């Protein structure tokens, strides 16, 4: 069975009867560096996704059910990283037995929760892309029926991924080796009978999680961008056609209540026609710019989301391939994993956390409503109104001093 690469402290899922002196070794400095970076990112991720949850649940004018659920999943992912890696590292470093036992004794539950969260994130992104596509096609996504439907999808998704990953409670357990030093004696292991029973199921599920979800996400976003381009071309043709220009001019002319007196009729009519034509061209150009902006935002958002997801799945793909086809390459003779495998696992973990942390910046960049709400928050508003002017004044003083 391929082991889960993320959120498994020490990554020792092997035969409990095997003797392995490396199980008692201290954590390498490289792993400590990875864990430190990941823990810092996770703290930021919890803060940023907490802000997103606060905004989505009480501040926005329109509903964001999929984005809200995604922010919750990202928050959980970062919190689980802190629990499994950060707190464990602190307990070992400062020899805190109470914290060490708490983290290790709850490690199986944390691992199962992390597997559920990881499986739910890509399919939540797919559902979000599908919602974006329905909006482009002209469906009403703000009605009560639409909101209930999306909430139903979230509930169904949550129940499905939980049922698919709940078997981890029977697969894994914490083994305690009394021959090791106290803060290195507990590690994660697996029941070999259960592993053999669930091997085919785990392989199929990992395939869908690693490959199928990515293909679906790419396909949905390509369709979204293509539909936006078609919509942009249609708007451009309509906005610049003579019929559209005349229609805009005629509507503006009928809506005008101004009266011109003591002016030659011919000159007034010509000037009015030119003004209306100019207004129509300006409106047409404005519509084109708005459509182009939508396309750019959709393309950039797609690139960022897919790139982050691809980076995470690239590590998963490598790990999955090694675990499935070349397991002897990653296993030591005494049952432990080789160092390079642990490093790749740590890189994948940090990439997952990083992709969950930066999502607030994507919303800030491409969603005007969320950007406005973020800027209105007290701390952000304080930074914008106080720190930036101070930096500007300091630069001006330096310039004057140099002169």
Coordinates of C-alpha atoms in Angstrom, one line a residue:
X1 CA 0.0 0.0 0.0
X2 CA 1.3 3.5 -0.8
X3 CA 1.8 5.4 2.4
X4 CA 0.4 8.9 2.7
X5 CA 3.2 11.3 2.1
X6 CA 1.8 14.2 4.0
X7 CA 1.5 14.7 7.8
X8 CA 3.2 11.5 8.8
X9 CA 5.8 12.3 11.5
X10 CA 8.9 10.3 11.0
X11 CA 7.3 8.5 8.0
X12 CA 7.8 5.1 9.5
X13 CA 5.0 2.9 8.3
X14 CA 6.6 -0.5 8.3
X15 CA 6.8 -3.8 9.9
X16 CA 6.8 -3.5 13.7
X17 CA 8.9 -6.6 14.0
X18 CA 11.8 -5.2 12.0
X19 CA 14.7 -3.9 13.9
X20 CA 15.8 -0.4 12.9
X21 CA 18.4 1.6 14.8
X22 CA 17.6 4.7 12.7
X23 CA 14.1 4.9 14.4
X24 CA 15.9 6.1 17.5
X25 CA 18.0 8.7 15.8
X26 CA 17.5 12.4 16.2
X27 CA 15.8 14.4 13.4
X28 CA 18.3 15.7 10.8
X29 CA 19.0 19.4 10.5
X30 CA 17.6 19.4 7.0
X31 CA 14.3 18.1 8.2
X32 CA 14.3 20.5 11.1
X33 CA 14.7 23.3 8.5
X34 CA 11.8 22.0 6.4
X35 CA 9.6 21.6 9.5
X36 CA 10.5 25.2 10.6
X37 CA 9.6 26.7 7.3
X38 CA 6.4 24.6 7.0
X39 CA 5.4 25.6 10.6
X40 CA 5.9 29.3 9.9
X41 CA 3.9 29.0 6.6
X42 CA 1.2 27.1 8.5
X43 CA 0.8 29.8 11.2
X44 CA 0.4 32.4 8.4
X45 CA -2.0 30.1 6.6
X46 CA -4.2 29.7 9.7
X47 CA -4.3 33.5 10.1
X48 CA -5.0 34.2 6.4
X49 CA -7.7 31.6 6.0
X50 CA -9.2 32.7 9.3
X51 CA -9.5 36.1 7.8
X52 CA -11.1 34.6 4.7
X53 CA -13.6 32.7 6.8
X54 CA -14.5 35.9 8.7
X55 CA -15.1 37.7 5.4
X56 CA -17.0 34.9 3.6
X57 CA -19.3 34.1 6.6
X58 CA -20.3 37.6 7.5
X59 CA -19.1 40.4 5.3
X60 CA -19.7 39.7 1.6
X61 CA -22.8 40.8 -0.3
X62 CA -23.0 37.6 -2.4
X63 CA -22.6 34.0 -1.2
X64 CA -19.3 32.2 -1.6
X65 CA -20.1 28.6 -0.4
X66 CA -17.3 26.8 -2.2
X67 CA -14.7 29.5 -1.4
X68 CA -15.8 29.3 2.3
X69 CA -15.5 25.6 2.4
X70 CA -12.1 25.8 0.6
X71 CA -10.9 28.3 3.2
X72 CA -12.0 26.0 6.0
X73 CA -10.1 23.1 4.4
X74 CA -7.0 25.3 4.0
X75 CA -7.2 26.3 7.6
X76 CA -7.5 22.7 8.7
X77 CA -4.5 21.7 6.5
X78 CA -2.3 24.3 8.1
X79 CA -3.6 23.5 11.6
X80 CA -2.9 19.8 11.1
X81 CA 0.6 20.6 9.9
X82 CA 1.3 22.6 13.1
X83 CA -0.1 19.8 15.2
X84 CA 1.7 16.9 13.5
X85 CA 5.1 18.6 12.8
X86 CA 5.4 21.9 14.7
X87 CA 4.2 20.8 18.1
X88 CA 6.0 17.5 17.8
X89 CA 9.3 19.3 17.1
X90 CA 8.7 21.6 20.0
X91 CA 8.0 18.8 22.4
X92 CA 11.1 16.9 21.4
X93 CA 13.3 20.0 21.4
X94 CA 12.2 21.1 24.9
X95 CA 11.6 17.6 26.3
X96 CA 7.9 18.2 27.1
X97 CA 6.5 14.8 27.8
X98 CA 2.9 15.9 28.1
X99 CA 2.9 17.6 24.7
X100 CA 4.8 14.8 23.1
X101 CA 2.3 12.2 24.3
X102 CA -0.6 14.3 23.3
X103 CA 0.7 14.8 19.7
X104 CA 1.7 11.2 19.2
X105 CA -1.3 9.6 20.8
X106 CA -3.6 11.6 18.5
X107 CA -1.5 11.2 15.5
X108 CA -3.7 8.5 13.8
X109 CA -6.7 10.7 14.0
X110 CA -4.7 13.7 12.7
X111 CA -3.4 11.6 9.8
X112 CA -6.9 10.5 8.9
X113 CA -8.2 14.0 9.0
X114 CA -5.3 15.2 6.8
X115 CA -6.1 12.5 4.2
X116 CA -9.7 13.7 4.2
X117 CA -8.7 17.3 3.8
X118 CA -6.2 16.5 1.0
X119 CA -8.8 14.5 -0.9
X120 CA -11.5 17.2 -0.6
X121 CA -9.4 20.2 -1.7
X122 CA -9.0 19.4 -5.4
X123 CA -12.6 18.5 -5.8
X124 CA -13.7 21.7 -4.1
X125 CA -11.6 23.5 -6.6
X126 CA -13.3 21.6 -9.4
X127 CA -16.7 22.5 -8.0
X128 CA -15.7 26.1 -7.8
X129 CA -14.6 26.0 -11.4
X130 CA -17.9 24.4 -12.4
X131 CA -19.7 27.2 -10.6
X132 CA -17.7 29.8 -12.5
X133 CA -18.6 28.1 -15.8
X134 CA -22.3 28.2 -15.0
X135 CA -22.1 31.9 -14.2
X136 CA -20.5 32.5 -17.6
X137 CA -23.2 30.5 -19.3
X138 CA -25.8 32.9 -17.8
X139 CA -27.3 30.8 -15.0
X140 CA -28.4 32.5 -11.8
X141 CA -26.0 31.5 -9.0
X142 CA -27.5 33.8 -6.4
X143 CA -30.9 32.3 -6.0
X144 CA -31.9 30.4 -2.9
X145 CA -32.2 27.2 -5.0
X146 CA -28.7 27.6 -6.4
X147 CA -27.3 28.3 -2.9
X148 CA -29.0 25.2 -1.5
X149 CA -27.7 23.1 -4.4
X150 CA -24.1 24.3 -3.7
X151 CA -24.4 23.6 0.0
X152 CA -25.8 20.1 -0.9
X153 CA -22.7 19.5 -3.1
X154 CA -20.4 20.5 -0.2
X155 CA -22.2 18.2 2.2
X156 CA -22.1 15.3 -0.4
X157 CA -18.4 16.0 -1.1
X158 CA -17.6 16.0 2.6
X159 CA -19.5 12.8 3.3
X160 CA -17.9 11.0 0.3
X161 CA -14.3 11.9 1.1
X162 CA -14.8 11.0 4.8
X163 CA -16.2 7.6 3.8
X164 CA -13.3 7.0 1.4
X165 CA -10.6 7.9 4.0
X166 CA -12.1 6.7 7.3
X167 CA -10.4 3.3 6.8
X168 CA -7.2 4.9 8.0
X169 CA -8.4 4.4 11.5
X170 CA -8.0 0.7 11.0
X171 CA -4.8 0.8 8.9
X172 CA -2.6 2.8 11.2
X173 CA -1.6 2.8 14.8
X174 CA 1.1 4.1 17.1
X175 CA 3.9 1.7 17.9
X176 CA 6.1 2.2 21.0
X177 CA 9.6 0.9 21.0
X178 CA 11.0 0.7 24.6
X179 CA 14.5 0.4 23.3
X180 CA 14.5 4.0 22.0
X181 CA 15.0 7.2 24.0
X182 CA 11.7 8.5 25.4
X183 CA 11.1 11.2 22.9
X184 CA 11.8 8.9 19.9
X185 CA 10.1 5.7 21.0
X186 CA 6.7 6.4 19.4
X187 CA 6.1 6.3 15.7
X188 CA 3.4 5.6 13.2
X189 CA 3.0 2.0 11.9
X190 CA 0.4 0.0 10.0
X191 CA -1.4 -3.3 10.4
X192 CA -0.1 -5.6 7.6
X193 CA -3.4 -7.6 7.4
X194 CA -5.4 -4.4 6.9
X195 CA -2.8 -3.1 4.4
X196 CA -3.2 -6.2 2.2
X197 CA -7.0 -6.0 2.4
X198 CA -7.1 -2.3 1.3
X199 CA -4.2 -2.4 -1.2
X200 CA -6.3 -2.3 -4.4
X201 CA -8.7 0.3 -3.0
X202 CA -5.9 2.6 -1.9
X203 CA -4.2 2.3 -5.3
X204 CA -7.4 3.2 -7.2
X205 CA -8.2 6.1 -4.8
X206 CA -4.6 7.4 -5.1
X207 CA -4.8 7.3 -8.9
X208 CA -8.0 9.3 -8.9
X209 CA -6.7 11.8 -6.3
X210 CA -3.4 12.2 -8.1
X211 CA -4.3 12.2 -11.8
X212 CA -8.1 12.4 -12.4
X213 CA -8.7 15.4 -10.2
X214 CA -5.9 17.4 -11.8
X215 CA -7.2 16.6 -15.3
X216 CA -10.7 17.6 -14.4
X217 CA -9.4 20.9 -12.9
X218 CA -7.4 21.7 -16.0
X219 CA -10.3 20.9 -18.3
X220 CA -12.8 23.0 -16.4
X221 CA -10.5 26.0 -16.3
X222 CA -9.6 25.7 -20.0
X223 CA -13.4 25.7 -20.8
X224 CA -13.9 28.7 -18.6
X225 CA -11.2 30.7 -20.3
X226 CA -12.5 29.6 -23.8
X227 CA -16.0 30.7 -22.9
X228 CA -14.8 34.0 -21.7
X229 CA -12.9 34.6 -24.9
X230 CA -16.0 33.8 -27.0
X231 CA -18.0 36.1 -24.9
X232 CA -15.3 38.8 -25.3
X233 CA -15.3 38.5 -29.1
X234 CA -19.1 38.6 -29.2
X235 CA -19.2 41.7 -27.1
X236 CA -16.5 43.4 -29.2
X237 CA -18.4 42.7 -32.4
X238 CA -21.7 44.0 -30.9
X239 CA -20.0 47.0 -29.3
X240 CA -18.3 48.2 -32.5
X241 CA -21.0 47.4 -35.1
X242 CA -22.9 50.3 -36.7
X243 CA -26.2 48.9 -35.5
X244 CA -24.9 48.9 -31.9
X245 CA -23.5 52.4 -32.1
X246 CA -26.8 53.7 -33.6
X247 CA -28.7 51.9 -30.8
X248 CA -26.6 53.5 -28.1
X249 CA -26.9 56.8 -29.8
X250 CA -30.7 56.5 -30.1
X251 CA -31.2 55.5 -26.5
X252 CA -29.0 58.4 -25.3
X253 CA -30.8 60.8 -27.6
X254 CA -34.3 59.8 -26.4
X255 CA -33.1 59.9 -22.8
X256 CA -31.7 63.4 -23.2
X257 CA -33.8 66.3 -21.7
X258 CA -31.5 69.1 -22.7
X259 CA -32.9 72.0 -24.9
X260 CA -30.8 74.0 -27.2
X261 CA -31.9 77.6 -28.0
X262 CA -30.5 80.4 -30.2
X263 CA -28.3 77.9 -32.1
X264 CA -28.4 77.0 -35.8
X265 CA -30.3 73.8 -36.2
X266 CA -27.8 72.1 -38.5
X267 CA -24.8 72.8 -36.3
X268 CA -26.6 71.6 -33.2
X269 CA -27.7 68.3 -34.9
X270 CA -24.2 67.6 -36.2
X271 CA -22.6 68.3 -32.9
X272 CA -25.1 66.2 -31.0
X273 CA -24.6 63.3 -33.4
X274 CA -20.8 63.6 -32.9
X275 CA -21.2 63.6 -29.2
X276 CA -23.5 60.6 -29.2
X277 CA -21.2 58.7 -31.5
X278 CA -18.2 59.5 -29.3
X279 CA -20.1 58.4 -26.2
X280 CA -21.1 55.1 -28.0
X281 CA -17.5 54.5 -28.9
X282 CA -16.3 55.2 -25.4
X283 CA -18.9 52.8 -24.0
X284 CA -18.0 50.2 -26.5
X285 CA -14.3 50.5 -25.6
X286 CA -15.1 50.3 -21.9
X287 CA -17.1 47.1 -22.4
X288 CA -14.1 45.6 -24.4
X289 CA -11.7 46.6 -21.6
X290 CA -13.9 45.0 -19.0
X291 CA -14.1 41.8 -20.9
X292 CA -10.4 41.8 -21.5
X293 CA -9.9 42.3 -17.7
X294 CA -12.1 39.3 -17.0
X295 CA -10.1 37.2 -19.4
X296 CA -6.8 38.2 -17.9
X297 CA -8.0 37.6 -14.3
X298 CA -9.4 34.2 -15.3
X299 CA -6.2 33.2 -17.1
X300 CA -4.0 34.4 -14.2
X301 CA -6.2 32.7 -11.6
X302 CA -6.1 29.5 -13.6
X303 CA -2.4 29.6 -13.9
X304 CA -1.8 30.2 -10.2
X305 CA -4.2 27.6 -9.0
X306 CA -3.1 24.9 -11.5
X307 CA 0.6 25.7 -10.9
X308 CA 0.3 25.3 -7.2
X309 CA -1.8 22.1 -7.5
X310 CA 0.6 20.7 -10.1
X311 CA 3.6 21.4 -7.9
X312 CA 1.9 19.5 -5.0
X313 CA 0.9 16.6 -7.2
X314 CA 4.3 16.4 -8.8
X315 CA 5.8 15.4 -5.5
X316 CA 2.8 13.1 -4.9
X317 CA 3.3 11.6 -8.3
X318 CA 6.9 10.9 -7.7
X319 CA 6.2 9.4 -4.3
X320 CA 3.2 7.4 -5.6
X321 CA 5.4 5.9 -8.4
X322 CA 8.2 5.0 -6.1
X323 CA 5.9 3.5 -3.5
X324 CA 4.0 1.5 -6.1
X325 CA 6.6 0.4 -8.6
X326 CA 10.0 0.8 -6.9
X327 CA 9.4 0.4 -3.2
X328 CA 12.8 -1.2 -2.7
X329 CA 14.4 2.1 -3.7
X330 CA 12.9 4.0 -0.8
X331 CA 13.1 1.4 1.9
X332 CA 16.1 0.6 4.1
X333 CA 17.0 -3.0 4.9
X334 CA 15.8 -2.5 8.5
X335 CA 12.3 -1.2 7.6
X336 CA 12.8 2.6 7.6
X337 CA 12.6 5.0 4.7
X338 CA 15.6 6.4 3.0
X339 CA 16.6 10.1 3.6
X340 CA 15.8 11.3 0.0
X341 CA 12.2 9.9 0.3
X342 CA 11.7 11.8 3.5
X343 CA 13.1 15.0 1.9
X344 CA 10.7 14.7 -1.0
X345 CA 7.8 14.1 1.4
X346 CA 8.8 17.3 3.3
X347 CA 8.9 19.3 0.1
X348 CA 5.5 18.1 -0.8
X349 CA 4.1 18.9 2.6
X350 CA 5.5 22.4 2.5
X351 CA 4.1 22.9 -1.1
X352 CA 0.7 21.9 0.1
X353 CA 0.9 24.4 3.0
X354 CA 2.2 27.1 0.7
X355 CA -0.6 26.7 -1.8
X356 CA -3.1 26.9 1.0
X357 CA -1.4 30.0 2.5
X358 CA -1.3 32.1 -0.7
X359 CA -4.9 31.8 -1.7
X360 CA -5.9 35.0 0.1
X361 CA -3.5 36.9 -2.2
X362 CA -5.2 35.4 -5.2
X363 CA -8.6 36.6 -4.0
X364 CA -7.1 40.0 -3.1
X365 CA -5.7 40.4 -6.6
X366 CA -8.6 39.3 -8.7
X367 CA -11.8 39.7 -6.6
X368 CA -12.8 43.4 -6.1
X369 CA -15.3 42.8 -3.3
X370 CA -13.0 40.7 -1.2
X371 CA -10.1 43.1 -1.8
X372 CA -12.3 46.0 -0.6
X373 CA -13.3 44.0 2.5
X374 CA -9.7 43.1 3.3
X375 CA -8.6 46.7 3.0
X376 CA -11.4 47.8 5.3
X377 CA -10.1 45.5 8.1
X378 CA -8.7 47.5 11.0
X379 CA -5.1 46.2 10.9
X380 CA -4.9 46.3 7.1
X381 CA -6.4 49.8 7.0
X382 CA -3.9 50.9 9.7
X383 CA -1.0 49.6 7.7
X384 CA -2.2 51.3 4.5
X385 CA -2.9 54.6 6.1
X386 CA 0.0 54.9 8.4
X387 CA 3.0 52.8 7.4
X388 CA 3.0 53.7 3.7
X389 CA 2.9 57.4 4.2
X390 CA 5.8 57.1 6.7
X391 CA 7.8 55.2 4.2
X392 CA 7.1 57.9 1.5
X393 CA 8.1 60.7 3.9
X394 CA 11.3 59.0 4.8
X395 CA 12.2 58.6 1.2
X396 CA 11.4 62.3 0.5
X397 CA 13.7 63.3 3.5
X398 CA 16.5 61.2 2.1
X399 CA 16.1 62.8 -1.3
X400 CA 16.1 66.3 0.2
X401 CA 19.2 65.5 2.3
X402 CA 21.1 64.2 -0.7
X403 CA 20.3 67.4 -2.6

